[in-house]
Tab-separated table of C-alpha atoms in Angstrom:
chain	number	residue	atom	x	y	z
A	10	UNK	CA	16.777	4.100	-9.098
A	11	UNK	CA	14.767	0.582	-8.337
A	12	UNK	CA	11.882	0.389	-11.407
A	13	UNK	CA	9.336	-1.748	-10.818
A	14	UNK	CA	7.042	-3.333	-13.821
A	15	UNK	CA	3.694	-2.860	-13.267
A	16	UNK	CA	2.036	-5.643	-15.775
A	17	UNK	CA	-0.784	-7.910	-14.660
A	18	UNK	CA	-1.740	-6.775	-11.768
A	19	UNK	CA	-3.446	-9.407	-9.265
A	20	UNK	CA	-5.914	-9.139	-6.784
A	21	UNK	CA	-6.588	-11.660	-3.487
A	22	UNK	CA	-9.576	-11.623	-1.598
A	23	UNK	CA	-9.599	-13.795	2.177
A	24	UNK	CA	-12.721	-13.264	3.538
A	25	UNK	CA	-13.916	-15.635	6.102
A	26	UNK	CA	-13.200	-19.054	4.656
A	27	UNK	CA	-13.035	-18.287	1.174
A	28	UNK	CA	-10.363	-16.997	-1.024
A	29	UNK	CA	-11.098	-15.108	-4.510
A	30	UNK	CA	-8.621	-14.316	-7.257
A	31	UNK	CA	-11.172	-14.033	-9.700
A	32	UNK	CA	-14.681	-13.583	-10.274
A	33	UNK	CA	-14.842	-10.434	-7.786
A	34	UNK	CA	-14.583	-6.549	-8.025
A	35	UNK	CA	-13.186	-4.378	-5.109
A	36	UNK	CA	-13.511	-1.256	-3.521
A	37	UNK	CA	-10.527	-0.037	-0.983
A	38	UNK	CA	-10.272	3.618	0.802
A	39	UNK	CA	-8.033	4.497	3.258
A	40	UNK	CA	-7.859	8.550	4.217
A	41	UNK	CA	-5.986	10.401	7.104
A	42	UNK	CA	-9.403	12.200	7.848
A	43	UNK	CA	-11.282	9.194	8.329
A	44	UNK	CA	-10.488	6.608	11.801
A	45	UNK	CA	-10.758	3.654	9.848
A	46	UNK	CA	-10.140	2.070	6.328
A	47	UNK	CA	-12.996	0.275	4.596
A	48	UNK	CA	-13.455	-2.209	2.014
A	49	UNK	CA	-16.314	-3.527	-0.869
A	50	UNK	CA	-15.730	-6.659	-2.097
A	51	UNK	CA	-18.750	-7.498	-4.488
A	52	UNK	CA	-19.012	-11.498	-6.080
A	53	UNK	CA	-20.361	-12.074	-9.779
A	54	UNK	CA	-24.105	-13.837	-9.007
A	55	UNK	CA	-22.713	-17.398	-9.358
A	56	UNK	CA	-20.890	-17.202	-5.949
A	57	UNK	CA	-24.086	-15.981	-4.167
A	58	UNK	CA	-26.240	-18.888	-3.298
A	59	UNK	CA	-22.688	-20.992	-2.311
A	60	UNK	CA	-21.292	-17.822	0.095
A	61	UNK	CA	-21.707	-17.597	4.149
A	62	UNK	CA	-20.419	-14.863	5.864
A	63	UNK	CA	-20.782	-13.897	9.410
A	64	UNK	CA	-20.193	-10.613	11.305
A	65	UNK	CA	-16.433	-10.102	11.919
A	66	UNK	CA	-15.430	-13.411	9.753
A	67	UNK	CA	-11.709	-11.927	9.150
A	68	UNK	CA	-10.824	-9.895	5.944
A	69	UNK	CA	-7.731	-9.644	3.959
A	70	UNK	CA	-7.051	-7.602	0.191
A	71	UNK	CA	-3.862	-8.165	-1.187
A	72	UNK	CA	-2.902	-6.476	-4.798
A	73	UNK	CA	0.154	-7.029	-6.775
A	74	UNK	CA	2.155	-8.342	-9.554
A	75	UNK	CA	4.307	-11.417	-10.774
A	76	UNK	CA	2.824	-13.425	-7.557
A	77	UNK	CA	4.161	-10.923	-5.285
A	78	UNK	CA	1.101	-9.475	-3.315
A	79	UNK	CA	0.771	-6.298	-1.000
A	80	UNK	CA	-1.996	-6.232	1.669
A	81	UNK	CA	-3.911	-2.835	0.997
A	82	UNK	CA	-6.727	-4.034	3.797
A	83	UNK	CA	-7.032	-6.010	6.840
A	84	UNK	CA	-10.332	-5.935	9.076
A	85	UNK	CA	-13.312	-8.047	9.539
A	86	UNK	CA	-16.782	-8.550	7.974
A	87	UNK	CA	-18.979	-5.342	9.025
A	88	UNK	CA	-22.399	-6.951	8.684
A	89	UNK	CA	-23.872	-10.628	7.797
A	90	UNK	CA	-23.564	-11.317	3.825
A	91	UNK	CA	-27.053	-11.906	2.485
A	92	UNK	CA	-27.026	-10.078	-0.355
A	93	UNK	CA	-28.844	-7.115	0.863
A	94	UNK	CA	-27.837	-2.910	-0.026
A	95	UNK	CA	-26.206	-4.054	-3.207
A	96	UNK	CA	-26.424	-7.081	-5.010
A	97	UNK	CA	-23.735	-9.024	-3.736
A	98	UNK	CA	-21.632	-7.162	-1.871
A	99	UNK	CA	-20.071	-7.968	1.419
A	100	UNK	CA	-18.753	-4.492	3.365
A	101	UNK	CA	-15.593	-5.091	5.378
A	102	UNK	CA	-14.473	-2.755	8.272
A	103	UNK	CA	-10.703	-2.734	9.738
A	104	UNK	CA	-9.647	-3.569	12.430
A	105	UNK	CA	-11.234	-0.568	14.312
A	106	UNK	CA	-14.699	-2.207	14.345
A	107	UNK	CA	-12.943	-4.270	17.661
A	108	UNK	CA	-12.292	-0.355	19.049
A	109	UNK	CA	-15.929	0.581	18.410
A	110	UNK	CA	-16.948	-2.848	20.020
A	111	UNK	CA	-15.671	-2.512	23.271
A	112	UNK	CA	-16.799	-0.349	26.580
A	113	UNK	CA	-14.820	1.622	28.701
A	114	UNK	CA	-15.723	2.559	32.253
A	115	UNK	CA	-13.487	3.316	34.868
A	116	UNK	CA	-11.133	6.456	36.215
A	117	UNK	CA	-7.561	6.579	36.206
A	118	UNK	CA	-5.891	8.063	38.759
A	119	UNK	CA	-2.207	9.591	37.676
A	120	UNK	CA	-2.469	9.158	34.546
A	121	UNK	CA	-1.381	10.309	30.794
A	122	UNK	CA	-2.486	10.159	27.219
A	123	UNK	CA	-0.661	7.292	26.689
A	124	UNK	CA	-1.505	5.181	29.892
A	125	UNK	CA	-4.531	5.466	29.208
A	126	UNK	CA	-4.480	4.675	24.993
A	127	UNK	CA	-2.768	1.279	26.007
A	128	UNK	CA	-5.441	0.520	28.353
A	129	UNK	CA	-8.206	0.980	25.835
A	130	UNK	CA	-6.447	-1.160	23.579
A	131	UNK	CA	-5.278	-4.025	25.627
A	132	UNK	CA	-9.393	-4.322	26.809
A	133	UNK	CA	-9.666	-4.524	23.117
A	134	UNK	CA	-7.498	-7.119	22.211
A	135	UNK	CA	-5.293	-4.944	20.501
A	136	UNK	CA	-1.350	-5.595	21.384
A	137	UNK	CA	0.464	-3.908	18.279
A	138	UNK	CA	0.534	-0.011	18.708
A	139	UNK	CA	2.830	2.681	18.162
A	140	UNK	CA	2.056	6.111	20.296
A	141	UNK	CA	3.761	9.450	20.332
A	142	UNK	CA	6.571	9.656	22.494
A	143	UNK	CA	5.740	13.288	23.332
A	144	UNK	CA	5.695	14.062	27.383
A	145	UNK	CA	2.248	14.784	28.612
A	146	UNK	CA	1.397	16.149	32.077
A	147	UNK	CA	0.156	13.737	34.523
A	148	UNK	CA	-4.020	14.130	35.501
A	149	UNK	CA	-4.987	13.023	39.308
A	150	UNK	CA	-8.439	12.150	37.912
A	151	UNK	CA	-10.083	11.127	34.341
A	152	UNK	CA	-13.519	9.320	34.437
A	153	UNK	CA	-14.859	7.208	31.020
A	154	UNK	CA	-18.188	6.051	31.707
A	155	UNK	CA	-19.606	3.542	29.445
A	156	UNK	CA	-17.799	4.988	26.132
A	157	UNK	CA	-16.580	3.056	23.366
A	158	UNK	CA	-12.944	2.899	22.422
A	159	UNK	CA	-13.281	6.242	19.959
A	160	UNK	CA	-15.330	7.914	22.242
A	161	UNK	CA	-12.721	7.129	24.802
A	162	UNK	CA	-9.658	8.900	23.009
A	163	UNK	CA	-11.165	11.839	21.975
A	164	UNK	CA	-12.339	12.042	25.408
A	165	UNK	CA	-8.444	12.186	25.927
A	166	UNK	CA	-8.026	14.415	23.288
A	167	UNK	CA	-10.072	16.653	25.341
A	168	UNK	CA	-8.866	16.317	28.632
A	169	UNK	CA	-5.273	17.030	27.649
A	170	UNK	CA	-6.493	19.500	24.987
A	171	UNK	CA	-4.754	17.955	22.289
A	172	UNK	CA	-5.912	16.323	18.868
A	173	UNK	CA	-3.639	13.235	17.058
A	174	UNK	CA	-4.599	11.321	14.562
A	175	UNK	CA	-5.144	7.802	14.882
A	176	UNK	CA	-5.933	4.651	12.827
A	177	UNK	CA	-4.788	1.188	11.840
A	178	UNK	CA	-2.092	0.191	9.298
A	179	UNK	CA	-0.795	-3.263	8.400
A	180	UNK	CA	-2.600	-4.491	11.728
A	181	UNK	CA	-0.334	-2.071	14.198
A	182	UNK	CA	-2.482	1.026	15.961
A	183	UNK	CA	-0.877	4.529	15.395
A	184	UNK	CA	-1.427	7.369	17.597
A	185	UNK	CA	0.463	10.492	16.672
A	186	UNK	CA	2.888	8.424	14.483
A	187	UNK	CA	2.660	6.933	11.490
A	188	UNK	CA	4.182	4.074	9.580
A	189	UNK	CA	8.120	3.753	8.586
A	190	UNK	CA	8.012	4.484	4.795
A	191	UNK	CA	11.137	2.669	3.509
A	192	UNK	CA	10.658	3.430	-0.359
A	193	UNK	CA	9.648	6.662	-1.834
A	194	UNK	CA	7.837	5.767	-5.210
A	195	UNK	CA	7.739	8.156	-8.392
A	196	UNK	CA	4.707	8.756	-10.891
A	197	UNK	CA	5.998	10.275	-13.793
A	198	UNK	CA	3.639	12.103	-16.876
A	199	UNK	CA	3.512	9.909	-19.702
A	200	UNK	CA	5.236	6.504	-17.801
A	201	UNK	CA	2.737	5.666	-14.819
A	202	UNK	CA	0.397	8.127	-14.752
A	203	UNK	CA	-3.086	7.880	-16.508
A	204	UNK	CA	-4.509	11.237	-14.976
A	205	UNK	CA	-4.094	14.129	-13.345
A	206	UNK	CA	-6.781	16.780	-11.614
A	207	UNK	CA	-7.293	19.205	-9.361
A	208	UNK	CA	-10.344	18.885	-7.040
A	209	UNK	CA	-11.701	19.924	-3.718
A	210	UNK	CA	-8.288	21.606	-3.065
A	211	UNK	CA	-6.119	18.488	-3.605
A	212	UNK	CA	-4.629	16.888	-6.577
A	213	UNK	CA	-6.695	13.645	-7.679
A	214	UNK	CA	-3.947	11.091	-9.534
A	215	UNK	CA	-4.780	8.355	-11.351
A	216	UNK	CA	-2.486	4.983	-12.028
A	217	UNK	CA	-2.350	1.412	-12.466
A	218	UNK	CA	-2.777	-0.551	-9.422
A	219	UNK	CA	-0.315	0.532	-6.897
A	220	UNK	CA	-0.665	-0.957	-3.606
A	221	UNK	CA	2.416	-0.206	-1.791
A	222	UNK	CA	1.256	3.439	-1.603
A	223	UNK	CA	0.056	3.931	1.745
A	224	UNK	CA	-1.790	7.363	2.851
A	225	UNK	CA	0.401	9.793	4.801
A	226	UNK	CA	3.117	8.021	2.668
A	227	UNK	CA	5.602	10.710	0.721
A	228	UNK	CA	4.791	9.956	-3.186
A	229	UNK	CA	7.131	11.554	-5.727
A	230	UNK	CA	5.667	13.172	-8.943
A	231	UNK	CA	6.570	13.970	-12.059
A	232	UNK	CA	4.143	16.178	-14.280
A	233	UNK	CA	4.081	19.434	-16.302
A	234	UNK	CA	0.697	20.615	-13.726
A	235	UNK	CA	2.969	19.470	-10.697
A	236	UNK	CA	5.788	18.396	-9.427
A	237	UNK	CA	7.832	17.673	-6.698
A	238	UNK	CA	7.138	15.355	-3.207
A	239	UNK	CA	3.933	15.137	-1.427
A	240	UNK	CA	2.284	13.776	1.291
A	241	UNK	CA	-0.644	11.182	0.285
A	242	UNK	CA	-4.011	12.237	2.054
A	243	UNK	CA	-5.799	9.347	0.828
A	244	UNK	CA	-5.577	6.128	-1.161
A	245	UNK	CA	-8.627	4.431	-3.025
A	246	UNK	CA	-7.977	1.542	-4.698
A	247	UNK	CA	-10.921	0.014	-6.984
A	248	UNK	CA	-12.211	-2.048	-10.003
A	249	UNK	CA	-12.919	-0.149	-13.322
A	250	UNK	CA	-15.643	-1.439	-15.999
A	251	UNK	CA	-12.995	-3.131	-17.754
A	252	UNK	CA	-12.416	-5.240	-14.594
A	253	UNK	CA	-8.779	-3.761	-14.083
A	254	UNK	CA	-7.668	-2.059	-10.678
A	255	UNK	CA	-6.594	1.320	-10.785
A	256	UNK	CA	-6.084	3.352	-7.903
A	257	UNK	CA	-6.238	7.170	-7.222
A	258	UNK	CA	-4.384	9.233	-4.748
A	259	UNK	CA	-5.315	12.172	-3.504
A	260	UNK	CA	-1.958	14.703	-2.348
C-alpha cells in the first residue's frame, strides 16, 4: 500500500498573467451530470485595483503538497474581471466555453457519431479527444444548422438515439469514455476522513484537500456507515473560513 502525507496543502492559481499562491480563496466543481467544470477564484481587496482580466485569459488550479501540485481545473476566464456579482471574484469556465463558442452548419453525408464529434471539435480548436469505440450505423443525411458545439452533439445523440456523456478532463475531450485511473485512493474513518453524510441519495464525504480524485474516478472507503469501492459522481474542491481547502465527494 503507497500512503501519501497529506500536510500543508498548497494551492496555485494562473489566471491570465498572474499567478497566486496566496492571498486568494477558491471554489472548484466538477460533476458527471454537468458538461463542464467550473471554477471561483476570489482575491483579498488589495489585489483588486492592480488585477486585469479579459474574457477567455487562460485558467489553471493546481492543489497539492510538499511542492508537488495536481491540476484540479483548466479553462479560461468566463466574463471580464471588474469586480462585479461578488466582490472580487473572477468566474472561470473549462475548456468547453470554446465548444459553446463555435457554430456549426453544414450536413454530412455518410456519416457516424464519431465523424461527426471530431468535426465539431477540430472547428473548435480542440485536437485531444477520446470517443467510444462502439460501431454506429452509418446516416446518408444529418443537417446542423447554425447550432453550437453542445447543441450539435445532442443533436447526435438524437439522431442515433443514443445518450453519452461528455466533458473535459486534464485538457483531453471524452465522449463515452472516461479517463485512465491509475491509482485507486482509500479514505479511511478516523485517518482521512473529517465527515460523512447521506444526502440527496448519495453519500457527501468530507477530507483534506485531495486533488488527485477525479469524478467518475473509483474511490475506496473505509467507514462504519459504508464501505467498500465507489464510483465518484462529483468532486468540489473549496476554501473553508479558516482559509484551508477541503474537498467533498459525492459517491
Amino acid at each position: 500500500m503507497e500512503i501519501t502525507e497529506l500536510y500543508y496543502p498548497q494551492i496555485e492559481a494562473r489566471v491570465g498573467s498572474y499567478c497566486f499562491d496566496q492571498g486568494v480563496e477558491l471554489e472548484v466543481f466538477s460533476s458527471q451530470d454537468s458538461y463542464f467544470d467550473w471554477a471561483k477564484v476570489r482575491f483579498t481587496e488589495q489585489y483588486q485595483p492592480k488585477i486585469s482580466l479579459n474574457k477567455k485569459d487562460p485558467a489553471v488550479i493546481n492543489l497539492g503538497y510538499n511542492n508537488s501540485f495536481e491540476e484540479v481545473f483548466s479553462g479560461y476566464v468566463a466574463q471580464g474581471y471588474d469586480g462585479g456579482g461578488f466582490a472580487n471574484e473572477v468566474n472561470l469556465k473549462d475548456d468547453m466555453l470554446l465548444l459553446e463558442e463555435t457554430t456549426i452548419n453544414n450536413t454530412f453525408l455518410n456519416t457516424t457519431p464519431q465523424e461527426m464529434i471530431s468535426y465539431f471539435l477540430s472547428q473548435a480548436g480542440v485536437t485531444k479527444m477520446k470517443l467510444s469505440s462502439q460501431g454506429y450505423p452509418e446516416r446518408k443525411q444529418v443537417p446542423i444548422r447554425k447550432m453550437n458545439v453542445i447543441q450539435a452533439i445532442n443533436a447526435v445523440h438524437a439522431a442515433w438515439g443514443i445518450k453519452k456523456k461528455f466533458f473535459f478532463s486534464g485538457g483531453v475531450f471524452y465522449w463515452g469514455e472516461r479517463p485512465e485511473q491509475k491509482k485507486v485512493y482509500a479514505f479511511e474513518y478516523g485517518v482521512n476522513i473529517l465527515g460523512l453524510t447521506r444526502t440527496g441519495g448519495v453519500w457527501e464525504l468530507e477530507t483534506v484537500s485531495a486533488p488527485f480524485v477525479k469524478h467518475s474516478h473509483n474511490i475506496n472507503v473505509i467507514h462504519p456507515q459504508v464501505s467498500g469501492e465507489f464510483e465518484v459522481k462529483k468532486v468540489v474542491s473549496a476554501t473553508n473560513d479558516s482559509g484551508f481547502i477541503r474537498t467533498k465527494i459525492y459517491f
